Coordinates of C-alpha atoms in Angstrom, one line a residue:
M16 CA -111.5 -19.6 65.0
S17 CA -108.9 -17.1 65.9
S18 CA -106.3 -19.9 66.0
D19 CA -107.2 -20.9 62.4
R20 CA -106.8 -17.3 61.3
R21 CA -103.5 -17.1 63.0
S22 CA -102.4 -20.3 61.4
R23 CA -103.4 -19.1 57.9
R24 CA -101.7 -15.8 58.5
G25 CA -98.6 -17.6 59.5
D26 CA -98.7 -19.8 56.5
L27 CA -99.2 -16.9 54.2
L28 CA -96.4 -15.0 55.8
R29 CA -94.1 -17.9 55.4
R30 CA -95.1 -18.3 51.8
A31 CA -94.7 -14.6 51.1
T32 CA -91.2 -14.8 52.8
A33 CA -90.3 -17.8 50.8
G34 CA -91.6 -16.2 47.6
A35 CA -89.6 -13.1 48.4
L36 CA -86.5 -15.1 49.0
V37 CA -87.0 -16.9 45.7
V38 CA -87.5 -13.7 43.9
L39 CA -84.5 -12.2 45.5
A40 CA -82.5 -15.3 44.6
L41 CA -83.6 -15.1 41.0
A42 CA -82.8 -11.5 40.9
T43 CA -79.3 -12.1 42.3
L44 CA -78.8 -14.9 39.8
A45 CA -80.0 -12.7 37.0
S46 CA -77.7 -10.0 38.1
L47 CA -74.7 -12.3 38.2
G48 CA -75.6 -13.7 34.8
Y49 CA -75.9 -10.3 33.3
A50 CA -72.6 -9.1 34.7
G51 CA -71.0 -12.3 33.4
A52 CA -72.4 -11.9 30.0
R53 CA -71.0 -8.3 29.9
K54 CA -67.6 -9.5 30.7
I55 CA -67.7 -12.3 28.2
G56 CA -68.9 -9.9 25.5
A57 CA -66.3 -7.4 26.4
F58 CA -63.5 -10.0 26.1
S59 CA -64.9 -11.7 23.0
Y60 CA -66.1 -8.8 20.9
N61 CA -64.6 -5.8 22.5
Y62 CA -68.0 -4.2 22.7
Q63 CA -70.2 -3.1 25.7
Y64 CA -74.0 -2.7 26.0
C65 CA -74.8 1.0 26.4
T66 CA -78.0 2.8 27.0
T67 CA -78.8 6.1 25.4
P68 CA -81.8 8.3 25.8
S69 CA -83.1 7.1 22.4
Q70 CA -82.5 3.4 22.2
Y71 CA -80.4 0.5 23.2
Q72 CA -77.4 -0.1 20.9
Y73 CA -74.0 -1.6 20.8
C74 CA -71.3 1.0 21.4
S75 CA -67.8 0.5 20.3
T76 CA -65.2 0.6 22.9
S77 CA -61.8 1.6 21.4
T78 CA -59.0 -0.1 23.0
S79 CA -55.6 1.2 21.9
T80 CA -52.7 -1.1 22.3
T81 CA -49.2 0.2 21.6
T82 CA -46.5 -2.3 21.1
T83 CA -43.0 -0.9 20.9
T84 CA -40.4 -3.2 19.5
T85 CA -36.8 -2.1 19.1
P86 CA -36.0 -2.4 15.4
T87 CA -33.3 -4.9 14.7
T88 CA -30.9 -3.6 12.0
T89 CA -28.6 -5.8 10.2
S90 CA -25.9 -3.9 8.2
T91 CA -23.6 -5.7 5.8
S92 CA -21.0 -3.6 4.2
T93 CA -18.8 -5.2 1.5
T94 CA -16.1 -3.3 -0.1
T95 CA -14.3 -4.7 -3.1
T96 CA -11.3 -2.7 -4.3
T97 CA -9.8 -3.5 -7.7
T98 CA -7.2 -1.3 -9.2
P99 CA -8.1 0.9 -11.1
T100 CA -11.9 0.2 -10.5
T101 CA -13.2 0.4 -7.0
T102 CA -16.7 -1.1 -6.2
S103 CA -18.4 -0.4 -2.9
T104 CA -21.6 -2.3 -2.1
S105 CA -23.5 -1.4 1.1
T106 CA -26.6 -3.5 2.1
T107 CA -28.8 -2.3 5.0
T108 CA -31.7 -4.5 6.2
T109 CA -34.2 -3.1 8.7
T110 CA -36.6 -5.6 10.3
T111 CA -39.7 -4.7 12.4
P112 CA -42.4 -7.2 13.7
T113 CA -44.7 -6.4 10.8
T114 CA -42.5 -4.6 8.1
T115 CA -39.3 -5.5 6.5
S116 CA -37.4 -2.8 4.7
T117 CA -34.4 -3.7 2.6
S118 CA -32.2 -1.0 1.1
T119 CA -29.3 -1.8 -1.3
S120 CA -27.0 0.8 -2.4
T121 CA -24.3 0.0 -4.9
S122 CA -21.7 2.6 -5.7
T123 CA -19.2 2.1 -8.5
S124 CA -16.3 4.5 -8.9
T125 CA -13.7 4.2 -11.7
S126 CA -10.6 6.1 -11.4
T127 CA -8.0 6.3 -14.2
S128 CA -4.8 8.2 -13.5
T129 CA -2.2 8.8 -16.2
S130 CA 1.0 10.3 -15.2
T131 CA 3.7 11.3 -17.7
S132 CA 7.0 12.1 -16.2
T133 CA 9.8 13.6 -18.4
S134 CA 13.2 13.3 -16.9
T135 CA 16.1 15.2 -18.2
T136 CA 19.5 13.8 -17.1
T137 CA 22.2 16.2 -16.9
P138 CA 25.6 14.7 -17.2
T139 CA 27.2 14.4 -13.8
S140 CA 30.3 16.4 -13.4
T141 CA 33.0 14.1 -12.1
K142 CA 36.6 14.7 -11.5
P143 CA 38.8 13.3 -14.2
G144 CA 40.9 10.3 -13.3
K145 CA 44.7 10.3 -13.1
G146 CA 46.0 11.2 -16.5
C147 CA 44.9 13.6 -19.2
G148 CA 42.5 13.6 -22.2
D149 CA 39.3 12.8 -20.4
K150 CA 36.6 13.5 -23.0
N151 CA 34.1 14.6 -20.3
H152 CA 36.4 17.6 -19.7
I153 CA 37.4 18.5 -23.3
H154 CA 37.0 22.3 -22.7
E155 CA 39.3 22.4 -19.7
R156 CA 42.9 22.9 -20.7
R157 CA 44.3 21.6 -17.5
D158 CA 42.6 18.2 -18.1
E159 CA 43.6 18.0 -21.8
C160 CA 46.8 16.2 -23.0
K161 CA 49.7 18.4 -24.2
V162 CA 51.3 16.9 -27.3
V163 CA 55.0 17.4 -27.9
I164 CA 57.1 16.0 -30.8
F165 CA 61.0 15.8 -30.4
D166 CA 63.8 16.6 -33.0
V167 CA 66.0 13.8 -34.4
S168 CA 69.6 14.1 -35.7
K169 CA 71.4 11.1 -37.2
K170 CA 73.9 10.1 -39.9
E171 CA 72.4 9.2 -43.2
G172 CA 74.3 6.0 -43.6
K173 CA 76.0 4.3 -46.6
A174 CA 74.9 4.5 -50.1
G175 CA 72.2 2.1 -51.0
T176 CA 70.9 1.8 -47.5
T177 CA 68.2 3.6 -45.5
T178 CA 68.3 4.9 -42.0
S179 CA 65.2 5.2 -39.8
F180 CA 64.7 8.5 -38.1
V181 CA 62.3 7.9 -35.2
F182 CA 60.4 10.9 -33.9
N183 CA 59.0 10.5 -30.4
V184 CA 55.5 12.0 -29.7
T185 CA 54.7 12.3 -26.1
L186 CA 51.7 13.4 -23.9
S187 CA 51.9 15.4 -20.8
A188 CA 50.4 12.3 -18.8
V189 CA 48.8 8.9 -19.5
A190 CA 45.9 9.2 -21.8
I191 CA 42.5 8.6 -20.1
D192 CA 40.8 8.5 -23.6
P193 CA 42.6 8.1 -27.0
V194 CA 44.4 11.1 -28.4
T195 CA 44.9 11.5 -32.1
V196 CA 47.0 13.9 -34.3
S197 CA 47.7 14.2 -38.0
F198 CA 51.3 14.2 -39.2
K199 CA 53.2 15.0 -42.4
T200 CA 56.8 15.5 -43.5
A201 CA 58.0 18.6 -45.2
D202 CA 61.2 19.6 -47.0
G203 CA 63.8 21.7 -45.5
T204 CA 67.3 21.7 -47.2
A205 CA 66.7 17.9 -47.7
K206 CA 64.6 17.1 -50.7
S207 CA 62.1 14.3 -51.4
G208 CA 59.4 13.3 -53.9
Q209 CA 59.2 11.5 -57.2
F210 CA 60.4 14.4 -59.3
V211 CA 63.6 14.7 -57.2
T212 CA 66.8 13.0 -58.4
N213 CA 68.5 11.2 -55.5
P214 CA 65.8 12.2 -52.9
D215 CA 67.2 12.5 -49.4
Y216 CA 64.3 10.9 -47.5
V217 CA 61.0 9.2 -48.2
P218 CA 58.0 11.5 -47.5
T219 CA 55.2 10.2 -45.2
S220 CA 51.9 11.2 -43.7
G221 CA 49.0 9.9 -41.7
T222 CA 47.3 9.8 -38.4
L223 CA 48.9 9.0 -35.1
T224 CA 46.8 7.5 -32.3
V225 CA 47.9 7.4 -28.7
P226 CA 45.5 4.8 -27.0
A227 CA 44.1 5.2 -23.6
G228 CA 46.6 4.1 -20.9
A229 CA 49.6 5.1 -23.1
S230 CA 51.6 8.4 -23.1
S231 CA 53.7 8.2 -26.2
R232 CA 54.0 7.0 -29.8
T233 CA 56.6 7.3 -32.6
I234 CA 56.7 8.5 -36.2
T235 CA 59.4 6.9 -38.4
V236 CA 60.9 8.6 -41.5
K237 CA 63.2 6.7 -43.8
V238 CA 66.5 8.6 -44.8
N239 CA 68.5 7.5 -48.0
G240 CA 72.2 7.2 -47.7
D241 CA 74.5 8.4 -50.6
K242 CA 78.2 9.0 -51.4
L243 CA 78.0 12.7 -52.0
K244 CA 79.9 15.0 -49.8
E245 CA 77.5 17.6 -48.7
P246 CA 76.5 19.6 -45.6
N247 CA 74.0 18.5 -43.2
E248 CA 70.5 18.6 -44.5
T249 CA 67.2 19.0 -42.7
F250 CA 63.5 18.2 -43.1
F251 CA 60.4 18.6 -40.8
V252 CA 57.6 16.5 -39.3
N253 CA 54.6 18.6 -38.7
L254 CA 51.6 17.7 -36.4
S255 CA 48.1 19.0 -36.9
N256 CA 44.4 18.5 -36.1
P257 CA 44.7 17.3 -32.5
S258 CA 41.6 15.5 -31.0
P259 CA 39.3 17.6 -28.8
N260 CA 41.0 16.3 -25.7
A261 CA 44.4 17.4 -26.6
Y262 CA 46.5 20.5 -27.5
F263 CA 50.0 21.1 -28.9
G264 CA 52.9 22.0 -26.8
D265 CA 55.3 21.6 -29.8
S266 CA 53.8 20.6 -33.1
Q267 CA 56.9 20.6 -35.3
A268 CA 60.0 18.4 -35.2
L269 CA 63.3 19.0 -37.1
G270 CA 65.1 16.1 -38.6
T271 CA 68.8 16.6 -39.2
I272 CA 70.7 14.4 -41.7
Q273 CA 74.3 14.3 -40.8
N274 CA 76.7 13.9 -43.6
D275 CA 79.1 11.0 -43.0
D276 CA 80.8 10.8 -46.5

């Protein structure tokens, strides 16, 4: 009888121990399952199961993730220069992982420059060349040509013939520019003209030009021969109106007609 009781107690104890182990195992499994579920929920929905004094509810767990990306900036600068218009175009593109910002700036500048230059040329003062009568120095006496005419004395010749009286007009040096003078004959004791009977010479007048590079020219007066016995007779050749690059040293020449009858 006592052995049966012991046997029953032992059987109950084993059953109770086995039941306790089963309960413990179930509790352990439940605990592991609950913990796994929490982890899955946290990773999947980003929520956790919270307990408040009033009720069970889902509480939001805020996870802040900051991602820093260094912005990549692409800058394109194009400068086009055209005279007189200058166009400058600058394009800047800023790219971020989620935002693209494009800024285009166009600047157009037009420059018009008008320059008016007035140049006054002053004649360059140069030294005259070798010679006289340089028109660039017409107010300087030392650079002007001095004009001189020389006297002539000759026999009148036979009746019915004419004799040339050649008067030399000379300059002080070779003319750099042309020199001009006016000339005209005038009566002395010798007479001329259409109203004179038996005129002694033929009157003449005009302009004498000494060209550049020359230094002398001549004036010719025709003298008429006759058979009359008479003293020597005279007439004049007068110079006037010299060009601005000349002046007179002697402007009157005496022509002497020698009697040869």
